[in-house]
Coordinates of C-alpha atoms (C1' of nucleotides) in Angstrom, one line a residue:
Chain A
M1 CA 30.0 3.7 -28.7
P2 CA 28.6 0.5 -27.2
A3 CA 25.6 2.4 -26.1
D4 CA 23.1 -0.1 -27.4
T5 CA 24.6 -3.0 -25.6
R6 CA 21.9 -2.4 -23.0
R7 CA 18.4 -3.2 -23.8
A8 CA 16.3 -0.3 -24.9
W9 CA 14.1 -0.2 -21.9
E10 CA 17.1 -0.3 -19.7
T11 CA 18.5 2.9 -21.2
V12 CA 15.2 4.6 -20.4
L13 CA 15.3 3.4 -16.9
R14 CA 18.9 4.6 -16.4
S15 CA 18.0 7.9 -17.9
I16 CA 15.2 8.4 -15.5
E17 CA 17.3 7.3 -12.6
A18 CA 20.0 9.7 -13.6
D19 CA 17.4 12.5 -13.7
L20 CA 16.2 11.5 -10.3
L21 CA 19.7 11.6 -8.9
S22 CA 20.7 14.9 -10.5
G23 CA 17.5 16.5 -9.2
V24 CA 16.0 17.1 -12.6
L25 CA 13.1 15.0 -11.5
K26 CA 11.7 15.3 -8.0
P27 CA 8.8 13.8 -6.2
G28 CA 5.6 15.3 -7.5
D29 CA 7.0 16.0 -10.9
H30 CA 5.4 14.7 -14.1
L31 CA 7.4 12.5 -16.4
P32 CA 7.2 13.5 -20.0
P33 CA 4.5 11.7 -22.0
E34 CA 5.4 8.2 -23.1
R35 CA 5.5 9.3 -26.7
A36 CA 7.8 12.2 -26.0
L37 CA 10.2 10.0 -23.9
A38 CA 10.3 7.5 -26.7
A39 CA 11.2 10.2 -29.2
E40 CA 13.9 11.8 -27.1
Q41 CA 15.5 8.5 -26.2
G42 CA 15.3 7.2 -29.7
V43 CA 13.4 4.1 -28.7
G44 CA 10.0 2.7 -29.3
R45 CA 7.1 3.5 -27.1
S46 CA 6.8 -0.1 -26.0
S47 CA 10.3 0.1 -24.6
V48 CA 9.4 3.2 -22.7
R49 CA 6.4 1.5 -21.4
E50 CA 8.4 -1.4 -20.1
A51 CA 10.6 0.9 -18.1
L52 CA 7.6 2.8 -16.7
R53 CA 6.0 -0.4 -15.7
V54 CA 9.0 -1.3 -13.7
L55 CA 9.0 2.1 -12.0
E56 CA 5.3 1.7 -11.3
V57 CA 5.7 -1.7 -9.6
L58 CA 8.6 -0.4 -7.6
G59 CA 6.4 2.3 -6.3
L60 CA 8.2 5.2 -7.9
I61 CA 5.6 6.5 -10.2
R62 CA 1.8 6.5 -10.4
T63 CA 0.1 6.6 -13.8
A64 CA -3.3 7.9 -14.7
T65 CA -5.2 8.1 -17.9
G66 CA -7.1 11.1 -19.1
S67 CA -5.8 14.7 -19.3
G68 CA -5.1 17.5 -17.0
P69 CA -2.6 18.0 -14.1
S70 CA -3.4 14.7 -12.4
S71 CA -2.9 12.5 -15.5
G72 CA 0.3 11.0 -16.8
A73 CA 3.1 9.5 -14.9
I74 CA 3.9 11.2 -11.7
I75 CA 6.9 10.6 -9.3
V76 CA 5.5 9.4 -6.0
A77 CA 8.2 7.3 -4.2
L78 CA 5.9 5.1 -2.1
P79 CA 8.2 2.2 -1.4
G80 CA 5.6 0.0 0.4
G81 CA 4.0 -1.5 -2.6
G82 CA 7.2 -2.2 -4.4
M83 CA 8.8 -3.9 -1.4
S84 CA 5.7 -6.0 -0.9
A85 CA 5.6 -7.1 -4.5
L86 CA 9.3 -8.0 -4.4
M87 CA 9.0 -10.0 -1.2
R88 CA 5.8 -11.7 -2.1
L89 CA 7.2 -12.9 -5.4
Q90 CA 10.5 -13.9 -4.0
V91 CA 8.8 -16.0 -1.4
A92 CA 6.5 -17.5 -4.0
A93 CA 9.4 -18.4 -6.2
Q94 CA 11.3 -19.9 -3.2
G95 CA 14.0 -17.3 -3.4
F96 CA 13.2 -16.4 0.2
A97 CA 12.6 -19.1 2.8
V98 CA 9.7 -18.3 5.1
A99 CA 11.8 -19.0 8.1
D100 CA 14.3 -16.3 7.0
V101 CA 11.5 -13.8 6.5
V102 CA 10.2 -14.5 10.0
K103 CA 13.7 -14.2 11.5
T104 CA 14.3 -10.9 9.7
R105 CA 11.0 -9.6 10.8
L106 CA 12.0 -10.4 14.4
V107 CA 15.2 -8.5 14.1
L108 CA 13.7 -5.4 12.6
E109 CA 10.7 -5.3 14.9
A110 CA 12.7 -5.8 18.0
S111 CA 14.9 -3.0 17.0
V112 CA 12.0 -0.8 16.3
A113 CA 10.5 -1.5 19.7
S114 CA 13.8 -0.9 21.4
E115 CA 14.3 2.4 19.6
L116 CA 10.8 3.6 20.4
A117 CA 11.2 2.8 24.0
T118 CA 14.5 4.7 24.1
A119 CA 12.8 7.7 22.5
C120 CA 10.0 7.5 25.0
A121 CA 12.4 7.3 27.9
S122 CA 14.4 10.3 26.9
D123 CA 11.3 12.5 26.8
H124 CA 9.6 13.8 29.9
P125 CA 6.0 12.6 30.2
T126 CA 4.7 16.1 29.8
D127 CA 7.1 16.9 27.0
S128 CA 5.3 16.3 23.7
G129 CA 8.3 17.6 21.7
P130 CA 9.2 16.5 18.3
T131 CA 11.2 13.5 19.4
A132 CA 8.3 11.9 21.2
P133 CA 7.0 9.0 19.1
D134 CA 3.3 9.1 18.4
L135 CA 1.8 5.9 19.6
S136 CA -1.8 6.9 19.3
V137 CA -2.3 5.0 16.1
A138 CA -1.1 1.9 17.7
R139 CA -3.4 2.4 20.6
Q140 CA -6.4 2.9 18.4
L141 CA -5.6 -0.3 16.6
L142 CA -5.4 -2.2 19.9
D143 CA -8.7 -0.9 20.8
A144 CA -10.1 -1.9 17.5
M145 CA -8.8 -5.4 18.1
D146 CA -10.8 -5.7 21.3
R147 CA -14.0 -5.8 19.4
P148 CA -15.5 -9.2 19.9
A149 CA -17.1 -9.6 16.5
L150 CA -13.9 -9.7 14.5
T151 CA -13.2 -12.6 12.2
E152 CA -9.9 -14.2 12.2
A153 CA -8.9 -12.5 9.0
E154 CA -10.0 -9.1 10.3
F155 CA -8.0 -9.6 13.5
L156 CA -4.9 -10.6 11.6
A157 CA -5.3 -7.5 9.4
L158 CA -5.4 -5.3 12.4
D159 CA -2.6 -7.2 13.9
A160 CA -0.5 -6.5 10.9
Q161 CA -1.4 -2.8 11.0
F162 CA -0.5 -2.6 14.6
H163 CA 3.0 -3.9 14.0
L164 CA 3.3 -1.6 11.0
S165 CA 2.2 1.4 13.0
L166 CA 5.1 0.8 15.4
A167 CA 7.5 0.9 12.5
E168 CA 5.9 4.1 11.3
A169 CA 6.1 5.6 14.7
S170 CA 9.8 5.1 14.6
G171 CA 10.0 7.3 11.6
N172 CA 12.3 5.0 9.7
Q173 CA 10.7 4.6 6.3
V174 CA 13.2 2.0 5.2
V175 CA 12.3 -0.3 8.0
T176 CA 8.6 0.5 7.6
A177 CA 8.7 -0.5 4.0
M178 CA 10.6 -3.6 4.7
M179 CA 8.3 -4.7 7.4
A180 CA 5.3 -4.1 5.2
G181 CA 7.0 -6.3 2.5
L182 CA 8.0 -9.0 4.9
R183 CA 4.5 -9.2 6.3
S184 CA 2.7 -9.3 3.0
S185 CA 5.1 -11.9 1.7
I186 CA 4.0 -14.4 4.4
E187 CA 0.4 -13.3 4.7
S188 CA -0.9 -16.2 2.9
Y189 CA 1.1 -18.6 5.1
V190 CA -0.2 -16.9 8.2
Q191 CA -3.8 -17.1 7.1
A192 CA -3.4 -20.7 6.1
A193 CA -1.9 -21.6 9.5
V194 CA -4.8 -20.4 11.6
P195 CA -6.4 -23.8 11.7
N196 CA -3.2 -25.2 13.2
L197 CA -3.8 -23.3 16.4
Q198 CA -5.3 -25.3 19.2
S199 CA -7.8 -22.6 20.1
W200 CA -8.2 -19.4 18.2
P201 CA -10.1 -17.5 20.9
Q202 CA -7.5 -18.4 23.4
T203 CA -4.7 -17.4 21.1
S204 CA -6.3 -14.1 20.2
V205 CA -6.7 -13.2 23.9
R206 CA -3.0 -13.9 24.4
L207 CA -2.0 -11.9 21.4
R208 CA -4.1 -8.9 22.6
S209 CA -2.5 -9.1 26.0
E210 CA 1.0 -9.3 24.5
H211 CA 0.3 -6.3 22.3
R212 CA -0.7 -4.3 25.3
D213 CA 2.4 -5.4 27.1
I214 CA 4.6 -4.4 24.3
L215 CA 3.1 -1.0 24.0
A216 CA 3.3 -0.5 27.7
A217 CA 7.0 -1.4 27.8
I218 CA 7.6 1.0 25.0
A219 CA 5.7 3.8 26.6
A220 CA 7.5 3.1 29.9
G221 CA 10.8 3.6 28.1
E222 CA 12.2 0.1 28.7
P223 CA 14.1 -0.8 25.5
T224 CA 15.4 -4.2 26.6
D225 CA 12.0 -5.3 27.9
A226 CA 10.2 -4.0 24.9
A227 CA 12.5 -5.8 22.5
A228 CA 12.3 -9.0 24.5
R229 CA 8.5 -8.9 24.5
V230 CA 8.4 -8.4 20.8
R231 CA 10.7 -11.3 20.2
A232 CA 8.6 -13.5 22.4
H233 CA 5.4 -12.4 20.8
I234 CA 6.5 -13.1 17.3
D235 CA 8.4 -16.3 18.1
G236 CA 5.5 -17.6 20.2
Y237 CA 3.0 -17.1 17.5
Y238 CA 5.0 -18.8 14.8
E239 CA 5.9 -21.5 17.1
E240 CA 2.3 -22.2 18.0
S241 CA 0.8 -21.9 14.5
R242 CA 3.6 -23.9 13.0
I243 CA 3.8 -22.0 9.8
T244 CA 4.7 -24.5 7.2
P245 CA 7.9 -23.1 5.8
G246 CA 7.0 -24.5 2.4
P247 CA 10.1 -25.9 0.8
A248 CA 11.8 -25.5 4.2
A249 CA 15.4 -24.7 3.3
P250 CA 15.9 -24.6 -0.5
E251 CA 19.4 -25.7 -1.1
R252 CA 20.0 -22.4 -2.7
A253 CA 18.3 -20.4 -5.4
L254 CA 19.9 -21.7 -8.5
S255 CA 23.1 -19.8 -9.0
A256 CA 23.7 -20.0 -12.7
Chain B
M1 CA -16.8 -11.0 -13.5
P2 CA -14.9 -7.8 -13.1
A3 CA -11.8 -9.5 -14.4
D4 CA -10.7 -6.8 -16.7
T5 CA -10.7 -4.1 -14.0
R6 CA -7.1 -4.9 -13.6
R7 CA -4.7 -3.9 -16.3
A8 CA -3.7 -6.6 -18.7
W9 CA -0.1 -6.9 -17.6
E10 CA -1.3 -7.2 -14.1
T11 CA -3.4 -10.2 -14.8
V12 CA -0.4 -11.8 -16.4
L13 CA 1.7 -11.0 -13.3
R14 CA -0.9 -12.4 -11.0
S15 CA -1.3 -15.5 -13.1
I16 CA 2.4 -16.2 -12.9
E17 CA 2.5 -15.5 -9.2
A18 CA -0.4 -17.9 -8.7
D19 CA 1.5 -20.6 -10.6
L20 CA 4.5 -20.0 -8.5
L21 CA 2.5 -20.3 -5.3
S22 CA 0.7 -23.4 -6.4
G23 CA 3.9 -25.1 -7.4
V24 CA 3.1 -25.2 -11.1
L25 CA 6.2 -23.2 -11.7
K26 CA 9.4 -23.8 -9.8
P27 CA 12.9 -22.3 -9.9
G28 CA 14.6 -23.6 -12.9
D29 CA 11.4 -24.0 -14.9
H30 CA 10.9 -22.3 -18.3
L31 CA 8.1 -19.9 -18.7
P32 CA 6.0 -20.4 -21.8
P33 CA 7.1 -18.3 -24.7
E34 CA 5.8 -14.7 -24.7
R35 CA 3.5 -15.4 -27.6
A36 CA 2.0 -18.4 -26.0
L37 CA 1.4 -16.6 -22.8
A38 CA -0.2 -13.8 -24.6
A39 CA -2.5 -16.2 -26.4
E40 CA -3.5 -18.2 -23.3
Q41 CA -4.2 -15.1 -21.3
G42 CA -6.0 -13.4 -24.1
V43 CA -3.8 -10.4 -24.0
G44 CA -1.3 -8.8 -26.3
R45 CA 2.3 -9.7 -26.4
S46 CA 3.3 -6.3 -25.2
S47 CA 1.3 -6.7 -22.0
V48 CA 3.0 -10.0 -21.4
R49 CA 6.3 -8.3 -22.0
E50 CA 5.6 -5.6 -19.4
A51 CA 4.8 -8.3 -16.8
L52 CA 8.0 -10.2 -17.7
R53 CA 10.0 -7.0 -17.5
V54 CA 8.8 -6.5 -13.9
L55 CA 9.7 -10.1 -13.0
E56 CA 13.1 -9.7 -14.5
V57 CA 13.9 -6.5 -12.6
L58 CA 12.6 -8.1 -9.4
G59 CA 15.2 -10.8 -10.0
L60 CA 12.7 -13.6 -10.5
I61 CA 13.4 -14.5 -14.1
R62 CA 16.3 -14.4 -16.5
T63 CA 15.6 -14.0 -20.2
A64 CA 17.9 -15.0 -23.0
T65 CA 17.5 -14.9 -26.8
G66 CA 18.2 -17.7 -29.2
S67 CA 16.9 -21.2 -29.0
G68 CA 17.6 -24.3 -27.0
P69 CA 17.3 -25.2 -23.3
S70 CA 19.0 -22.0 -22.1
S71 CA 16.9 -19.6 -24.0
G72 CA 13.6 -18.0 -23.0
A73 CA 12.5 -16.8 -19.6
I74 CA 13.7 -19.0 -16.7
I75 CA 12.7 -18.7 -13.1
V76 CA 15.8 -17.9 -11.1
A77 CA 14.7 -16.2 -7.9
L78 CA 17.9 -14.1 -7.3
P79 CA 16.6 -11.4 -5.0
G80 CA 19.8 -9.4 -4.8
G81 CA 19.4 -7.4 -8.0
G82 CA 15.7 -6.6 -7.5
M83 CA 16.3 -5.4 -4.0
S84 CA 19.2 -3.3 -5.1
A85 CA 17.2 -1.7 -7.9
L86 CA 14.3 -1.0 -5.6
M87 CA 16.5 0.6 -2.9
R88 CA 18.6 2.6 -5.4
L89 CA 15.6 4.1 -7.1
Q90 CA 13.8 4.8 -3.9
V91 CA 16.8 6.6 -2.5
A92 CA 17.2 8.5 -5.8
A93 CA 13.5 9.5 -5.7
Q94 CA 13.9 10.6 -2.1
G95 CA 11.5 7.9 -0.9
F96 CA 14.1 6.7 1.4
A97 CA 16.3 9.0 3.5
V98 CA 20.0 8.1 3.4
A99 CA 20.0 8.3 7.2
D100 CA 17.3 5.7 7.5
V101 CA 19.2 3.4 5.1
V102 CA 22.3 3.7 7.3
K103 CA 20.3 3.1 10.4
T104 CA 18.7 0.0 9.0
R105 CA 22.0 -1.3 7.8
L106 CA 23.2 -0.9 11.3
V107 CA 20.4 -2.9 12.8
L108 CA 20.7 -5.7 10.3
E109 CA 24.4 -6.0 10.4
A110 CA 24.7 -6.0 14.1
S111 CA 22.1 -8.7 14.2
V112 CA 24.1 -10.7 11.7
A113 CA 27.3 -10.4 13.7
S114 CA 25.6 -11.3 16.9
E115 CA 24.0 -14.4 15.3
L116 CA 27.2 -15.5 13.7
A117 CA 29.1 -15.2 17.0
T118 CA 26.4 -17.2 18.8
A119 CA 26.7 -19.9 16.2
C120 CA 30.4 -20.0 16.5
A121 CA 30.2 -20.2 20.3
S122 CA 27.9 -23.2 20.2
D123 CA 30.3 -25.2 18.1
H124 CA 33.4 -26.8 19.4
P125 CA 36.5 -25.4 17.6
T126 CA 37.2 -28.8 16.1
D127 CA 33.6 -29.4 15.1
S128 CA 33.1 -28.2 11.6
G129 CA 29.5 -29.4 11.5
P130 CA 26.7 -28.0 9.5
T131 CA 26.0 -25.3 11.9
A132 CA 29.4 -23.7 11.9
P133 CA 29.3 -20.6 9.9
D134 CA 31.8 -20.4 7.1
L135 CA 33.9 -17.3 7.5
S136 CA 36.6 -18.2 5.0
V137 CA 35.2 -15.9 2.4
A138 CA 35.3 -13.0 4.8
R139 CA 38.8 -13.8 5.7
Q140 CA 39.9 -13.9 2.1
L141 CA 38.4 -10.6 1.5
L142 CA 40.2 -9.1 4.5
D143 CA 43.5 -10.4 3.1
A144 CA 42.6 -8.9 -0.2
M145 CA 42.0 -5.6 1.4
D146 CA 45.5 -5.6 2.9
R147 CA 47.0 -5.2 -0.6
P148 CA 48.6 -1.8 -0.6
A149 CA 48.0 -0.9 -4.2
L150 CA 44.2 -0.7 -3.8
T151 CA 42.5 2.4 -5.0
E152 CA 39.8 3.9 -2.9
A153 CA 37.0 2.5 -5.1
E154 CA 38.5 -0.9 -5.0
F155 CA 38.9 -0.9 -1.3
L156 CA 35.3 0.2 -0.8
A157 CA 34.1 -2.5 -3.2
L158 CA 36.0 -5.1 -1.1
D159 CA 34.6 -3.5 2.0
A160 CA 31.1 -4.0 0.7
Q161 CA 31.8 -7.6 -0.2
F162 CA 33.2 -8.2 3.2
H163 CA 30.1 -7.0 4.9
L164 CA 27.9 -8.9 2.5
S165 CA 29.9 -12.1 3.1
L166 CA 29.0 -11.9 6.7
A167 CA 25.3 -11.8 5.8
E168 CA 25.8 -14.7 3.5
A169 CA 27.6 -16.7 6.2
S170 CA 24.5 -16.3 8.4
G171 CA 22.5 -18.1 5.7
N172 CA 19.7 -15.7 5.9
Q173 CA 18.9 -14.8 2.3
V174 CA 16.4 -12.1 3.2
V175 CA 18.9 -10.2 5.2
T176 CA 21.6 -10.8 2.6
A177 CA 19.4 -9.4 -0.1
M178 CA 18.4 -6.4 2.0
M179 CA 22.0 -5.6 2.9
A180 CA 23.0 -5.8 -0.7
G181 CA 20.2 -3.4 -1.6
L182 CA 20.9 -1.0 1.2
R183 CA 24.6 -0.9 0.3
S184 CA 24.1 -0.3 -3.4
S185 CA 21.5 2.3 -2.7
I186 CA 24.0 4.5 -0.9
E187 CA 27.0 3.5 -2.9
S188 CA 27.2 6.7 -4.8
Y189 CA 27.0 8.7 -1.6
V190 CA 29.7 6.7 0.0
Q191 CA 32.0 7.2 -3.0
A192 CA 31.3 10.9 -3.1
A193 CA 32.1 11.3 0.6
V194 CA 35.6 9.9 0.5
P195 CA 37.1 13.4 0.0
N196 CA 35.4 14.4 3.2
L197 CA 37.7 12.2 5.1
Q198 CA 40.7 13.8 6.8
S199 CA 43.1 11.2 5.7
W200 CA 42.2 8.2 3.5
P201 CA 45.3 6.2 4.3
Q202 CA 44.6 6.6 8.0
T203 CA 41.0 5.7 7.7
S204 CA 41.7 2.7 5.6
V205 CA 44.1 1.4 8.2
R206 CA 41.5 1.9 10.9
L207 CA 38.8 0.2 8.8
R208 CA 41.0 -2.8 8.2
S209 CA 41.7 -3.1 11.9
E210 CA 38.1 -2.8 12.8
H211 CA 37.2 -5.5 10.3
R212 CA 39.7 -7.9 11.8
D213 CA 38.3 -7.1 15.3
I214 CA 34.8 -7.8 14.2
L215 CA 35.7 -11.1 12.6
A216 CA 37.7 -12.0 15.7
A217 CA 34.8 -11.3 18.0
I218 CA 32.6 -13.4 15.8
A219 CA 35.0 -16.3 15.7
A220 CA 35.5 -16.0 19.5
G221 CA 31.8 -16.5 19.9
E222 CA 31.1 -13.1 21.6
P223 CA 27.7 -11.9 20.3
T224 CA 27.5 -8.8 22.3
D225 CA 31.0 -7.7 21.5
A226 CA 30.7 -8.5 17.8
A227 CA 27.5 -6.5 17.5
A228 CA 28.9 -3.6 19.4
R229 CA 32.0 -3.5 17.2
V230 CA 29.9 -3.6 14.1
R231 CA 27.8 -0.7 15.3
A232 CA 30.9 1.3 16.1
H233 CA 32.5 0.4 12.8
I234 CA 29.6 1.6 10.7
D235 CA 28.6 4.5 12.9
G236 CA 32.2 5.7 13.0
Y237 CA 32.7 5.7 9.3
Y238 CA 29.5 7.6 8.5
E239 CA 30.3 10.0 11.3
E240 CA 33.7 10.6 9.9
S241 CA 32.8 10.8 6.3
R242 CA 29.8 12.9 7.0
I243 CA 27.7 11.4 4.3
T244 CA 25.5 14.1 2.9
P245 CA 22.0 12.9 3.5
G246 CA 20.8 14.6 0.4
P247 CA 17.4 16.1 1.2
A248 CA 18.0 15.1 4.8
A249 CA 14.5 14.5 6.1
P250 CA 12.0 14.7 3.4
E251 CA 8.8 15.8 5.0
R252 CA 7.2 12.7 3.8
A253 CA 6.9 11.1 0.4
L254 CA 3.8 12.7 -1.0
S255 CA 1.0 10.7 0.3
A256 CA -1.7 11.4 -2.2
Chain C
dG1 C1' -23.4 38.2 -20.4
dC2 C1' -23.6 33.7 -18.8
dG3 C1' -24.1 28.8 -18.2
dT4 C1' -24.1 24.5 -20.1
dA5 C1' -23.5 20.8 -23.3
dG6 C1' -21.0 19.2 -26.7
dA7 C1' -16.6 18.5 -29.3
dC8 C1' -11.6 18.5 -28.8
dT9 C1' -7.2 17.2 -27.2
dG10 C1' -3.8 14.7 -25.0
dT11 C1' -2.8 11.1 -22.0
dG12 C1' -2.1 6.1 -20.8
dG13 C1' -3.7 1.1 -22.1
dT14 C1' -3.7 -2.2 -25.4
dC15 C1' -3.3 -4.8 -29.5
dA16 C1' -1.6 -6.5 -34.0
dG17 C1' 1.9 -7.2 -37.1
dA18 C1' 6.3 -6.9 -38.6
dC19 C1' 11.2 -7.3 -38.5
dC20 C1' 15.7 -8.3 -36.4
dA21 C1' 19.5 -10.9 -33.8
dC22 C1' 20.6 -14.8 -31.9
dA23 C1' 21.6 -19.7 -30.7
dG24 C1' 20.6 -24.3 -30.9
dG25 C1' 19.0 -28.1 -33.7
dT26 C1' 18.8 -30.5 -38.1
dA27 C1' 19.5 -31.6 -42.7
dT28 C1' 22.6 -31.5 -46.3
dT29 C1' 26.8 -32.1 -48.5
dG30 C1' 31.8 -33.0 -49.0
Chain D
dC1 C1' 31.8 -39.4 -40.7
dA2 C1' 32.4 -34.6 -40.2
dA3 C1' 31.8 -30.0 -41.3
dT4 C1' 28.8 -26.7 -43.0
dA5 C1' 24.6 -24.4 -44.2
dC6 C1' 19.9 -23.9 -43.3
dC7 C1' 15.9 -23.8 -40.3
dT8 C1' 13.2 -22.8 -36.4
dG9 C1' 12.0 -20.8 -32.3
dT10 C1' 13.1 -17.5 -29.0
dG11 C1' 13.3 -12.7 -27.0
dG12 C1' 14.0 -7.5 -28.4
dT13 C1' 12.2 -3.8 -30.8
dC14 C1' 9.6 -0.7 -33.6
dT15 C1' 5.5 1.1 -35.9
dG16 C1' 0.9 2.2 -36.3
dA17 C1' -3.4 1.9 -34.9
dC18 C1' -7.4 2.0 -31.9
dC19 C1' -9.7 2.6 -27.3
dA20 C1' -11.1 4.8 -22.8
dC21 C1' -10.7 8.5 -20.1
dA22 C1' -10.6 13.2 -18.2
dG23 C1' -9.7 17.7 -18.4
dT24 C1' -10.3 21.9 -21.5
dC25 C1' -12.3 24.6 -24.8
dT26 C1' -15.9 26.3 -27.7
dA27 C1' -20.1 27.3 -29.4
dC28 C1' -24.7 27.4 -28.7
dG29 C1' -28.9 28.7 -26.3
dC30 C1' -30.8 31.3 -22.8

DNA sequence: GCGTAGACTGTGGTCAGACCACAGGTATTG
DNA sequence: CAATACCTGTGGTCTGACCACAGTCTACGC
């Protein structure tokens, strides 16, 4: 049996994935203790730990020291962190071009806006049924962004939260996680590009206005308009701030 | 300095990420040996290994035993594997609903088709300049799919490659990686759903035809038509095969 | 009987050291 | 000069040990 052709930690990872797929492990469940896993898989504890580390970074488990029901490794399945780590590191390692990240964000976010607007349109104004997207979080964030004392970093953080809240309102967790990852991967670039703006106060006013317009188009149930406004919003900002794409277009991440 | 509030492996990870961002480390570079990293960071080798394991799964480095220039940990930045692992595990752990994965795939792929068609339209037929997307790989895959002796699994594998080749032709590595991840995350569901089809031969004929139509629309430079055909293609297949969404709509991945 | 303070237990987090397999480089030898 | 054997450095793994931490349990004092 060529069972040990894989590295030891990989067998552990596969085993856990299989248990997940087969339903033996579900969100909320505790993983066996590291020492027990090591024994039952016939590997060393360090190999188990490497597998668990991967699961933790990918957002699948949460580990806690101590004893009791809240300790140990617990399945959580929170994809946000893992996606962010993946995107950040890939951008840092030039596996992803910043321009591609922005373009992808554009596509996803326009789709989200369009979808939300469609959902709003299909609901009667008085009907707050299950299909009506909840835009209250987005509205609160917009209000928070109107506070005059915000620093640039605080404003940008709220900005990110606003865009993310739209994705969350759409209910698509995959898109939400992806957008969170995309955003965090270029966060440092966005921050660094603020000085490139001709006038921050002027820009922030424009951004606020565009945000309101986007939300209005969504609430009005105008998919095409909402998507177009989102595109213009994002494109406009990156155009103006001239995000330095770093190594522009890397020929290709080395293939071999 | 609350430097050791983070876990040891995390400091290693951050350190490498910082080196990546600052340009100290570039794709193709060798990481220092594990023992050296451990010494310079003041942590144990096992902690270094946990960090490297994460980087490896995320597709950032490749490790090899032995000695010489090809050994050790090398920065590679191939996002495909990492994205696939992340998606697969999140779907397995019910962090992502299959329906959301499919919907996201729809959005990305429609966008890719539209973009490719636009690029084709802006080029003169005789102009094979740098902006002309290369669809030859996709064409070859379509020809390969016409072979009659293909098993269902082989056909589906080529199908996946075809869709992926479109993303690659668009040149957007972020989208390409995402589509690879999305696809692999639901691969087992797709395979399992083949028996749900009324007639596999009939379906495969239809899929082939739709593929040709999509490619034709792209080559003809018709963005709207290409995107619509992609949507119909994907939607139609999932409709027909009735992919079991597993736990359908998980209330929410446990938040706390 | 009851409450509280201490010890106990089990968990992850980390480290140190050892050994192995492997592959390239180098020195030795024919 | 060439082929071979050795050497070195690398990741891969295991073992054992210790720590910090947080519940749980127990024994003590009231």
